């Protein structure tokens, strides 16, 4: 059943089904695609846990499930950004160690949520750290 | 250690993947002759000293790419191909490897290796990307690894063996045969018996991967974070009876077990391949 | 050359030169003296330290307890509840040291980590180990510390001469500006020479030597404690500081309320600013190496790539 779509379009449809909340494209076994979706989110959770160890540790055993739920429909941006976006969305509910981890990164990088984080200069980073601790 | 042969790793060598978390274990293996490192994890400006020490020692290191997306419709990124080449230069590798898979489409990252449709259009796309990569590699041999997947594309035009063989024929690449992937695919399709190695171009093997997995949600997942099942070692034995792969490697990416367990697995791999232990 | 009215009969500029030479000589002598007392036992003949000893040299008693906790965690012998109370969850791991045994004992009695340091059994082992280290000369004993401080006296003598000249000069109504400028650094150095480190120089070098031989245990590698075993886990804390605990076992480190900034991580351990710090001590990174966000940005598969679906 050729749909006449190009390889590029077909691949894009599959990726969207897997990470961006798209529908399973026609002809694919839904069970396999769904299982892949889940495995993908689990893998992402593991990678974010490596880059944000305190963030992940603060959720204990429920980290994978919690992160996977948040990541549903959100395409991966890399573990640094994924963890960052997740931590920001969690806001004040984070325990102190995780908040410290986030604060440290906020001080060291400028991140607008849309583009890759940019490291700040050392003096700027130090000043921000000072500010975030007294403020 | 080795002759002027290009393209392979000489002798039936057995190794284990180089991962920072177990570097001490890897470096301590007396019979280690080769290892593989994820190319994207090598920062060329400050490469890991312990890896360079292994190179100095004469251990062959193969850079293994995971993000080139050779199976994608989009042309492979020149920077990524160049990085792979520079890793090979830095680590003095005669061989690099990547996957027959794609990881991104239309600018969206999947974060994972996805299967390529077995159509002629896809073959052309893969061949184009491989050729582009080979141009950047300047003579370093590229080995391609078919992956494990939990689903197939609809309406394939070629069988797996045909798809693989055609690509290797047209590009001159070697094969990185992941026996665990062969097992996983067969198991998930319900084909536990029968000749899983049928039709595969075994003579083109550059090296072999072996890894563990786990069953959940009704599928067998090739996780690389579990112990290698005995069926995979059986497949290795069968493979080595039919062909002489130059090298075999245990792939472990996380949940690292105690050293004794890694040793047990490596010993089992050596036994299945019919070579003496590298752990002593 | 001495003019009339010159203090002590020596001309100002002449005295400055003389004083520079004198002070310089005093400082060099004191420096050499200090070095001799600070050196410690022969590095060449030294055997490697045990994890407890390394922790006591690199940090303090708290770090030594942490290194034992690392061994016990790696061996599955202890766990912690949400409130930082230790619990025994397994037997003593093979190859455990005396301190490990004492700390496991406190877990059996469900102490909080901060009270472990006050436990008699633990303090006993720590004291004995410190004594061993002092006897061997890795830690400076009271006699040596006195000896080191004596070097400062030589420099203070030079200060005294300078001050005497200053006072005499002022009473004589002579200009003393340059002399003041010259005496100030000598005073500073004299006070600096009063400071005596805890650890002998060769002790610090031994730690460095051990770190270089165990790079695989550096937090930068995120070493797998389960692979390397309990003794290696203990050594990683002893040599690389408490920050290594947070890198390897953040859940336990957080629950047990370990202090992160105990001892240095041994240098060369810069982090992308993922941890804040207090007290300016060189704290190690609390995260893996992918904090630069560049090449690891696109889906970070550092060490996690390869084959099929990740579990």
XYZ file of C-alpha atoms in Angstrom:
726
model
C 0.000 0.000 0.000
C 2.281 2.717 -1.218
C 1.118 6.053 -0.006
C 3.229 7.853 -2.567
C 4.929 9.798 0.185
C 8.645 10.303 0.101
C 11.005 8.547 2.448
C 11.576 11.813 4.256
C 7.894 12.326 4.946
C 7.390 8.781 6.069
C 10.320 8.942 8.448
C 9.098 12.206 9.835
C 5.648 10.758 10.446
C 7.200 7.869 12.345
C 9.387 10.104 14.499
C 6.431 12.299 15.329
C 4.425 9.266 16.316
C 7.231 8.212 18.629
C 8.153 11.445 20.358
C 5.779 14.208 19.444
C 2.431 12.677 20.207
C 1.583 11.918 16.588
C -0.605 9.018 15.466
C 0.849 5.678 14.525
C 1.324 5.895 10.738
C -0.778 3.507 8.628
C 0.588 0.004 8.177
C 2.666 -0.064 11.344
C 1.951 -2.499 14.148
C 0.628 -0.250 16.881
C 1.885 -2.459 19.689
C 5.464 -2.264 18.489
C 5.334 1.476 17.953
C 3.806 2.031 21.374
C 6.360 -0.189 23.048
C 9.107 1.751 21.295
C 7.602 5.025 22.470
C 7.712 3.822 26.041
C 11.229 2.455 25.743
C 12.338 5.741 24.247
C 11.004 7.742 27.154
C 12.590 5.343 29.588
C 15.914 5.753 27.848
C 15.560 9.528 27.944
C 14.807 9.408 31.657
C 18.019 7.454 32.177
C 20.040 9.950 30.201
C 18.569 12.920 32.027
C 19.303 11.178 35.319
C 22.960 11.006 34.336
C 23.129 14.687 33.530
C 20.946 15.782 36.460
C 21.699 13.254 39.183
C 20.184 15.190 42.089
C 17.064 15.997 40.162
C 16.548 12.333 39.405
C 17.529 11.176 42.881
C 14.991 13.505 44.445
C 12.204 11.508 42.825
C 13.643 8.203 43.918
C 11.932 5.205 42.361
C 9.272 7.287 40.671
C 11.763 9.255 38.578
C 11.336 7.275 35.357
C 7.546 7.321 35.485
C 7.355 10.999 36.433
C 9.782 12.140 33.787
C 8.247 9.882 31.146
C 4.822 11.370 31.839
C 6.189 14.893 31.433
C 8.145 13.956 28.299
C 5.096 12.448 26.585
C 4.598 14.389 23.380
C 7.675 16.544 23.945
C 10.455 15.761 21.433
C 13.900 15.249 22.968
C 16.238 18.232 23.090
C 19.161 16.438 24.659
C 19.514 15.472 28.296
C 20.770 18.872 29.432
C 17.767 20.746 28.041
C 15.265 18.017 28.821
C 16.285 17.968 32.459
C 16.378 21.748 32.573
C 12.898 22.134 31.124
C 11.576 19.487 33.453
C 13.221 21.043 36.509
C 11.891 24.470 35.636
C 8.418 23.071 35.215
C 8.633 21.393 38.607
C 9.352 24.767 40.192
C 9.250 24.977 43.951
C 8.195 21.413 44.480
C 11.797 20.337 44.069
C 13.719 19.401 47.208
C 16.738 21.561 48.140
C 19.490 19.483 46.557
C 17.707 19.415 43.202
C 16.974 23.124 43.463
C 20.650 23.754 44.137
C 21.591 21.745 41.086
C 19.213 23.799 38.963
C 20.422 27.049 40.484
C 24.011 26.127 39.764
C 23.240 25.548 36.115
C 21.099 28.678 35.864
C 24.053 30.606 37.180
C 26.533 29.012 34.818
C 24.474 29.194 31.619
C 21.951 31.439 29.949
C 19.024 29.334 28.804
C 15.915 30.772 27.233
C 14.129 27.471 26.825
C 14.328 27.573 23.054
C 17.946 27.454 22.070
C 20.952 25.588 23.415
C 22.201 26.932 26.757
C 25.088 29.360 26.450
C 27.790 29.403 29.105
C 28.173 32.680 30.925
C 31.554 34.238 31.563
C 33.153 33.228 34.845
C 32.712 36.573 36.529
C 29.096 36.803 35.443
C 28.491 33.268 36.678
C 30.061 34.021 40.034
C 28.034 37.178 40.452
C 24.838 35.363 39.654
C 25.633 32.664 42.126
C 26.207 35.250 44.783
C 22.972 36.919 43.863
C 20.919 33.763 43.918
C 22.214 32.872 47.351
C 21.538 36.182 48.989
C 18.379 36.922 47.026
C 49.883 -7.156 16.630
C 49.214 -6.474 13.199
C 49.769 -6.492 9.715
C 49.108 -4.029 7.097
C 45.637 -5.291 6.577
C 43.089 -2.645 6.353
C 39.592 -2.956 7.182
C 39.546 -5.427 9.975
C 40.926 -6.138 13.369
C 43.490 -8.860 13.061
C 43.063 -12.180 14.881
C 40.019 -13.428 16.758
C 40.165 -10.775 19.394
C 37.618 -10.438 22.184
C 36.892 -7.177 23.930
C 34.381 -5.097 25.816
C 33.006 -1.635 25.165
C 34.991 1.228 26.681
C 32.744 3.146 29.047
C 33.969 5.715 31.604
C 32.141 3.976 34.423
C 34.165 0.778 34.060
C 37.380 2.098 32.647
C 39.417 0.570 35.441
C 37.977 -2.860 34.700
C 38.557 -2.559 30.944
C 42.117 -1.343 31.346
C 42.840 -4.171 33.751
C 41.951 -6.984 31.348
C 45.188 -8.796 30.603
C 44.120 -10.155 27.228
C 42.384 -7.040 25.942
C 43.264 -6.411 22.332
C 40.448 -4.275 21.164
C 37.679 -2.074 22.403
C 35.072 0.286 21.054
C 34.179 3.782 22.153
C 31.079 5.828 21.371
C 32.418 8.434 18.962
C 30.095 11.187 20.173
C 31.464 10.852 23.693
C 35.033 11.610 22.645
C 35.752 15.324 23.073
C 38.563 15.940 20.645
C 39.833 18.949 22.552
C 40.268 16.997 25.760
C 40.160 13.295 24.962
C 40.083 10.817 27.820
C 43.647 10.102 28.880
C 42.879 6.544 29.883
C 41.604 5.774 26.409
C 44.759 7.208 24.875
C 46.772 5.041 27.267
C 45.055 1.984 25.818
C 45.949 3.113 22.323
C 49.563 3.486 23.442
C 49.444 -0.023 24.819
C 48.553 -1.340 21.389
C 44.876 -1.979 21.994
C 42.789 -1.376 18.894
C 40.048 1.164 19.477
C 37.064 1.434 17.145
C 35.030 4.654 17.218
C 31.353 3.738 17.106
C 29.024 6.437 15.868
C 25.424 6.627 17.029
C 24.148 9.932 15.741
C 25.055 10.077 12.062
C 21.632 8.798 11.002
C 22.911 7.057 7.883
C 19.463 5.620 7.236
C 17.790 8.995 7.131
C 16.394 10.675 4.059
C 18.260 13.827 5.091
C 21.875 13.917 3.963
C 24.347 13.080 6.693
C 25.799 16.083 8.477
C 29.367 16.827 7.344
C 30.444 17.862 10.845
C 29.402 14.555 12.312
C 31.173 12.615 9.589
C 34.274 14.738 10.098
C 34.155 14.090 13.839
C 34.063 10.368 13.204
C 37.105 10.688 10.986
C 38.991 12.743 13.562
C 38.263 10.174 16.224
C 39.734 7.513 13.974
C 42.805 9.662 13.485
C 43.217 10.388 17.168
C 42.740 6.773 18.186
C 44.701 5.364 15.236
C 41.771 3.199 14.204
C 41.678 1.434 10.857
C 37.952 0.937 11.300
C 34.889 2.889 12.429
C 31.307 1.741 12.740
C 27.793 3.178 12.595
C 24.254 1.898 12.361
C 21.864 1.064 9.560
C 19.259 3.262 11.142
C 18.023 6.810 11.345
C 17.751 8.977 14.450
C 16.129 12.155 13.193
C 13.676 13.307 10.558
C 12.482 16.747 9.578
C 14.591 18.335 12.265
C 13.037 16.314 15.084
C 15.358 14.061 17.063
C 14.078 10.640 17.950
C 16.809 10.077 20.538
C 17.050 6.475 19.451
C 18.003 4.215 16.550
C 15.011 3.590 14.300
C 14.684 0.991 11.545
C 14.901 1.915 7.890
C 12.230 0.705 5.411
C 13.523 -2.074 3.201
C 12.717 -0.338 -0.073
C 14.851 0.590 -3.025
C 14.374 4.258 -2.271
C 15.760 3.688 1.193
C 18.690 1.690 -0.144
C 19.577 4.612 -2.385
C 19.348 7.029 0.518
C 21.549 4.876 2.730
C 24.106 4.359 -0.005
C 24.253 8.096 -0.651
C 24.812 8.845 3.023
C 27.392 6.126 3.396
C 29.303 7.393 0.385
C 29.253 10.891 1.791
C 30.586 9.575 5.075
C 33.224 7.482 3.383
C 34.460 10.578 1.586
C 34.997 12.229 4.977
C 36.621 9.083 6.355
C 39.288 9.110 3.703
C 40.030 5.419 3.466
C 39.155 4.343 7.001
C 36.827 1.387 6.672
C 33.247 1.781 7.776
C 31.351 -1.144 9.292
C 27.543 -0.995 9.342
C 25.440 -2.449 12.139
C 21.848 -3.569 11.500
C 19.717 -2.759 14.534
C 17.010 -4.401 16.586
C 13.516 -2.937 16.364
C 10.146 -3.667 17.908
C 8.237 -3.054 14.681
C 8.728 -3.331 10.942
C 7.872 -0.952 8.168
C 4.906 -2.005 6.051
C 5.398 -3.352 2.520
C 9.053 -4.189 2.412
C 10.487 -4.732 -1.048
C 13.529 -6.694 0.141
C 14.277 -9.221 2.849
C 16.638 -8.211 5.596
C 19.446 -10.233 4.128
C 18.882 -8.770 0.655
C 18.677 -5.230 1.996
C 21.891 -5.590 3.945
C 23.792 -7.343 1.181
C 22.817 -4.808 -1.441
C 23.964 -1.913 0.686
C 27.257 -3.569 1.558
C 27.852 -4.511 -2.070
C 27.212 -1.028 -3.361
C 29.268 0.736 -0.693
C 32.030 -1.745 0.047
C 31.379 -1.435 3.769
C 32.025 -4.175 6.261
C 29.447 -5.652 8.572
C 29.182 -5.152 12.315
C 27.015 -8.105 13.188
C 25.162 -7.606 16.429
C 24.165 -11.121 17.371
C 21.977 -9.823 20.181
C 20.017 -7.785 17.633
C 19.574 -10.814 15.396
C 18.263 -12.716 18.404
C 16.016 -9.878 19.568
C 14.424 -9.415 16.161
C 13.835 -13.123 15.738
C 12.372 -13.447 19.208
C 10.034 -10.510 18.775
C 8.814 -11.893 15.467
C 8.200 -15.237 17.062
C 10.909 -17.087 15.199
C 12.878 -18.731 17.931
C 14.171 -21.635 15.913
C 15.490 -21.821 12.429
C 18.497 -20.365 10.861
C 18.771 -16.827 12.077
C 22.062 -16.321 10.294
C 20.678 -17.385 6.934
C 21.590 -15.224 4.001
C 23.676 -12.798 6.025
C 26.984 -11.881 4.372
C 29.076 -13.434 7.119
C 32.290 -13.109 5.175
C 32.036 -9.348 5.416
C 32.016 -9.261 9.198
C 34.510 -6.795 10.685
C 33.463 -7.526 14.229
C 30.590 -8.809 16.314
C 28.536 -7.307 19.143
C 27.073 -9.324 21.948
C 24.761 -7.818 24.552
C 22.026 -8.507 27.036
C 18.389 -7.602 27.129
C 15.192 -7.984 29.068
C 11.591 -8.772 28.400
C 8.860 -6.333 29.281
C 5.598 -5.059 27.850
C 5.499 -8.261 25.823
C 8.665 -7.506 23.901
C 12.290 -8.457 24.268
C 14.317 -5.247 24.516
C 17.973 -5.160 23.557
C 18.857 -3.021 26.543
C 22.626 -3.420 26.890
C 22.029 -3.148 30.613
C 21.321 -6.781 31.394
C 23.183 -10.058 31.291
C 23.649 -11.710 27.903
C 21.211 -14.600 27.487
C 22.575 -18.081 26.763
C 20.746 -18.142 23.405
C 22.944 -15.296 22.231
C 26.089 -17.216 23.182
C 24.693 -20.202 21.278
C 24.290 -18.013 18.227
C 27.886 -16.871 18.624
C 29.021 -20.472 18.662
C 27.040 -21.155 15.526
C 28.445 -18.071 13.861
C 32.010 -19.005 14.688
C 31.450 -22.475 13.314
C 30.407 -21.005 9.987
C 32.711 -18.047 9.679
C 35.760 -16.631 11.350
C 34.819 -13.186 12.667
C 37.928 -11.150 13.350
C 36.693 -9.842 16.660
C 33.828 -10.020 19.139
C 32.797 -7.545 21.771
C 30.576 -7.455 24.822
C 28.450 -4.327 24.863
C 27.352 -3.027 28.233
C 26.009 0.504 28.589
C 24.668 0.790 32.117
C 23.680 -0.879 35.410
C 27.160 -2.210 35.542
C 27.394 -5.411 37.541
C 30.233 -6.466 39.834
C 33.507 -7.175 38.059
C 33.109 -10.897 38.638
C 29.949 -10.960 36.582
C 31.484 -9.049 33.699
C 34.335 -11.531 33.840
C 31.899 -14.423 33.693
C 30.256 -12.979 30.613
C 33.540 -12.288 28.892
C 34.701 -15.820 29.666
C 31.478 -17.190 28.211
C 32.000 -15.102 25.098
C 35.543 -16.364 24.723
C 34.339 -19.924 25.184
C 31.607 -19.507 22.576
C 34.120 -18.006 20.154
C 36.627 -20.750 20.847
C 39.400 -18.488 22.085
C 41.274 -18.402 25.352
C 40.099 -16.098 28.146
C 41.088 -12.460 28.086
C 40.306 -12.052 31.757
C 43.411 -13.908 32.930
C 79.628 57.666 53.252
C 77.709 57.837 56.436
C 76.564 61.346 56.885
C 76.087 63.162 60.134
C 72.740 62.370 61.797
C 72.344 59.041 59.978
C 70.472 56.571 62.107
C 72.917 54.093 63.576
C 75.584 55.647 61.423
C 74.333 53.913 58.274
C 72.945 55.956 55.397
C 69.271 55.389 54.507
C 69.718 53.907 51.050
C 72.620 51.763 52.235
C 70.500 50.367 55.015
C 67.688 49.548 52.615
C 70.062 47.459 50.556
C 71.477 45.810 53.632
C 68.025 45.132 54.945
C 66.838 43.652 51.679
C 69.738 41.257 51.758
C 69.213 40.411 55.397
C 65.496 39.870 55.102
C 65.979 37.866 51.926
C 68.492 35.644 53.664
C 66.198 35.210 56.651
C 63.256 34.264 54.457
C 65.233 31.765 52.423
C 66.694 30.200 55.542
C 63.281 29.986 57.143
C 61.843 28.498 53.977
C 64.455 25.778 53.821
C 64.018 25.108 57.511
C 60.258 24.783 57.083
C 60.598 22.485 54.145
C 62.800 20.122 56.073
C 60.315 19.883 58.913
C 57.331 19.677 56.614
C 58.667 17.000 54.365
C 57.596 13.801 56.043
C 58.615 10.203 55.360
C 60.216 8.986 52.159
C 57.830 8.928 49.257
C 59.772 6.324 47.373
C 59.547 3.741 50.103
C 55.939 4.540 50.920
C 53.249 1.946 50.451
C 49.803 3.006 49.350
C 47.464 4.230 52.052
C 44.303 2.443 53.062
C 41.082 4.282 52.214
C 40.656 5.367 55.831
C 44.196 6.718 55.972
C 43.781 8.495 52.645
C 40.580 10.101 53.877
C 42.230 11.297 57.075
C 45.069 12.865 55.138
C 42.966 14.312 52.341
C 40.196 15.527 54.605
C 39.284 14.851 58.175
C 37.469 12.340 60.355
C 34.197 13.095 58.655
C 35.642 12.159 55.298
C 36.983 8.940 56.792
C 33.486 8.036 57.985
C 32.125 8.875 54.542
C 34.665 6.599 52.925
C 33.491 3.760 55.146
C 29.896 4.574 54.265
C 30.862 4.340 50.607
C 32.307 0.874 51.160
C 29.207 -0.204 53.037
C 26.888 1.242 50.386
C 28.809 -0.418 47.571
C 28.560 -3.683 49.474
C 24.843 -3.268 50.076
C 25.341 -3.222 53.837
C 23.655 0.045 54.775
C 20.781 2.197 53.692
C 19.261 5.385 54.997
C 15.751 6.548 55.610
C 14.351 9.943 54.725
C 15.517 11.447 57.980
C 19.156 10.462 57.658
C 19.024 7.489 60.013
C 21.277 4.643 59.029
C 20.036 1.102 58.812
C 21.890 -2.119 58.319
C 20.714 -3.869 55.193
C 23.390 -6.485 54.684
C 26.495 -8.119 56.100
C 29.963 -6.642 56.274
C 31.445 -6.658 52.760
C 34.562 -8.736 52.104
C 37.830 -6.921 52.711
C 36.200 -4.398 55.030
C 38.454 -2.303 57.236
C 38.199 -1.612 60.934
C 36.405 1.654 60.475
C 33.913 0.006 58.115
C 33.111 -2.470 60.837
C 32.671 0.246 63.431
C 30.408 2.278 61.155
C 28.314 -0.756 60.276
C 27.904 -1.304 63.963
C 26.432 2.167 64.349
C 24.037 1.393 61.515
C 22.946 -1.673 63.380
C 22.072 0.620 66.232
C 20.365 2.961 63.751
C 22.320 6.106 64.461
C 22.061 9.226 62.376
C 25.121 9.911 60.251
C 26.048 13.053 62.179
C 26.083 11.054 65.393
C 28.282 8.373 63.918
C 31.229 10.709 64.330
C 30.667 10.804 68.079
C 30.311 7.073 68.519
C 32.945 5.574 70.848
C 33.794 2.673 68.598
C 34.232 4.916 65.574
C 36.224 7.553 67.443
C 38.454 4.826 68.788
C 39.403 3.561 65.341
C 39.845 7.093 64.034
C 42.140 8.043 66.880
C 44.263 4.968 66.420
C 44.556 5.529 62.705
C 45.505 9.151 63.218
C 48.135 8.044 65.683
C 49.556 5.586 63.159
C 49.688 8.297 60.550
C 51.371 10.692 62.951
C 53.923 8.139 64.097
C 54.775 7.380 60.519
C 55.131 11.079 59.882
C 52.382 11.556 57.291
C 50.584 13.788 59.749
C 52.763 16.338 61.489
C 53.155 15.697 65.217
C 53.476 18.341 67.911
C 57.276 18.408 67.813
C 57.401 18.931 64.100
C 54.753 21.602 64.228
C 56.850 23.458 66.783
C 59.858 23.028 64.548
C 57.999 24.456 61.589
C 56.847 27.435 63.592
C 60.422 28.138 64.700
C 61.277 29.021 61.146
C 58.973 31.955 61.532
C 61.127 33.249 64.354
C 63.998 33.860 61.983
C 61.789 36.064 59.846
C 60.351 37.809 62.890
C 63.924 38.595 63.912
C 64.374 40.354 60.597
C 61.081 42.163 61.217
C 62.335 43.246 64.606
C 65.458 44.734 63.110
C 63.404 46.575 60.563
C 61.045 47.910 63.200
C 63.920 48.979 65.414
C 65.403 50.907 62.515
C 62.013 52.441 61.805
C 61.573 53.597 65.373
C 65.101 54.956 65.533
C 64.629 56.643 62.200
C 61.397 58.310 63.296
C 62.989 59.523 66.517
C 65.817 60.918 64.440
C 63.396 62.639 62.206
C 64.603 60.792 59.095
C 62.363 59.740 56.251
C 61.197 56.129 56.700
C 58.751 55.686 53.817
C 60.745 53.181 51.791
C 61.663 51.220 54.840
C 58.022 50.848 55.786
C 57.243 49.579 52.298
C 59.998 47.055 52.662
C 59.086 45.840 56.124
C 55.432 45.206 55.325
C 55.961 42.195 53.053
C 58.430 40.738 55.526
C 55.812 40.981 58.262
C 53.259 39.291 56.027
C 55.648 36.490 55.216
C 56.526 36.067 58.871
C 52.871 35.554 59.736
C 52.369 33.223 56.781
C 55.240 31.153 58.077
C 53.401 30.736 61.335
C 50.792 28.626 59.554
C 51.419 24.930 59.792
C 49.497 22.490 57.620
C 48.122 19.286 59.093
C 49.659 17.039 56.508
C 53.322 16.658 55.606
C 54.380 17.584 52.074
C 55.147 14.018 51.163
C 51.768 13.064 52.533
C 50.124 15.338 50.023
C 52.385 13.973 47.316
C 51.457 10.439 48.249
C 47.796 11.332 47.827
C 48.565 12.788 44.415
C 50.490 9.699 43.456
C 47.585 7.504 44.481
C 45.093 9.653 42.591
C 47.141 9.360 39.435
C 47.156 5.607 39.776
C 43.402 5.460 40.317
C 42.074 7.888 37.744
C 39.276 5.469 36.993
C 37.865 6.256 40.443
C 37.728 9.986 39.840
C 34.171 11.366 39.913
C 34.742 12.591 36.380
C 34.407 8.994 35.225
C 31.266 8.385 37.299
C 32.853 5.138 38.458
C 30.566 2.171 38.899
C 30.993 1.218 42.548
C 29.226 -2.056 41.990
C 31.873 -3.046 39.461
C 34.924 -1.921 41.364
C 33.775 -3.105 44.761
C 33.567 -1.663 48.282
C 37.246 -0.979 48.853
C 37.501 0.977 45.610
C 34.389 2.937 46.550
C 35.968 3.839 49.876
C 39.176 4.851 48.136
C 37.296 7.041 45.686
C 35.907 9.031 48.607
C 39.183 9.093 50.486
C 41.117 10.373 47.501
C 38.561 12.494 45.690
C 36.467 13.922 48.487
C 32.854 13.874 49.545
C 31.691 15.292 46.232
C 32.443 11.898 44.730
C 29.763 10.416 46.977
C 27.190 12.780 45.564
C 28.242 11.838 42.066
C 28.044 8.093 42.651
C 25.138 7.712 45.032
C 23.199 10.964 45.141
C 20.085 9.470 46.689
C 21.886 8.118 49.736
C 24.161 11.149 49.996
C 21.151 13.424 50.065
C 19.121 11.328 52.508
C 22.015 10.801 54.856
C 22.647 14.526 54.708
C 26.332 14.189 53.959
C 28.293 17.400 53.818
C 29.436 17.900 50.301
C 32.350 20.175 50.819
C 34.650 18.055 52.833
C 38.150 18.035 51.368
C 39.353 18.762 47.922
C 38.732 16.547 44.987
C 42.409 16.502 44.211
C 42.633 19.254 41.675
C 41.878 19.612 38.024
C 38.267 18.976 38.635
C 36.397 21.891 37.208
C 32.679 21.661 36.817
C 30.234 23.556 34.677
C 28.903 25.357 37.688
C 26.341 22.755 38.517
C 26.934 23.054 42.226
C 26.995 26.101 44.414
C 29.537 26.229 47.168
C 30.268 27.712 50.524
C 33.598 28.408 52.095
C 35.417 28.392 48.805
C 36.743 24.887 49.061
C 37.321 23.199 45.739
C 34.160 21.229 45.306
C 33.842 18.599 42.650
C 31.194 18.446 40.020
C 27.983 16.855 41.067
C 27.100 15.788 37.587
C 28.608 13.871 34.764
C 30.771 15.383 32.137
C 27.956 16.488 29.851
C 27.475 19.850 31.456
C 28.963 21.694 28.536
C 25.861 21.006 26.532
C 27.644 21.151 23.229
C 28.354 17.798 21.687
C 26.221 16.092 24.248
C 23.397 18.440 23.514
C 21.760 16.564 20.717
C 20.304 13.625 22.559
C 23.242 12.880 24.799
C 24.196 9.314 24.182
C 27.505 9.515 25.971
C 28.020 5.916 26.820
C 24.407 5.131 26.242
C 24.320 4.586 22.517
C 24.626 1.431 20.520
C 22.119 -1.225 19.609
C 18.476 -1.270 20.352
C 16.015 0.034 22.835
C 17.412 1.222 26.114
C 15.695 -0.424 29.073
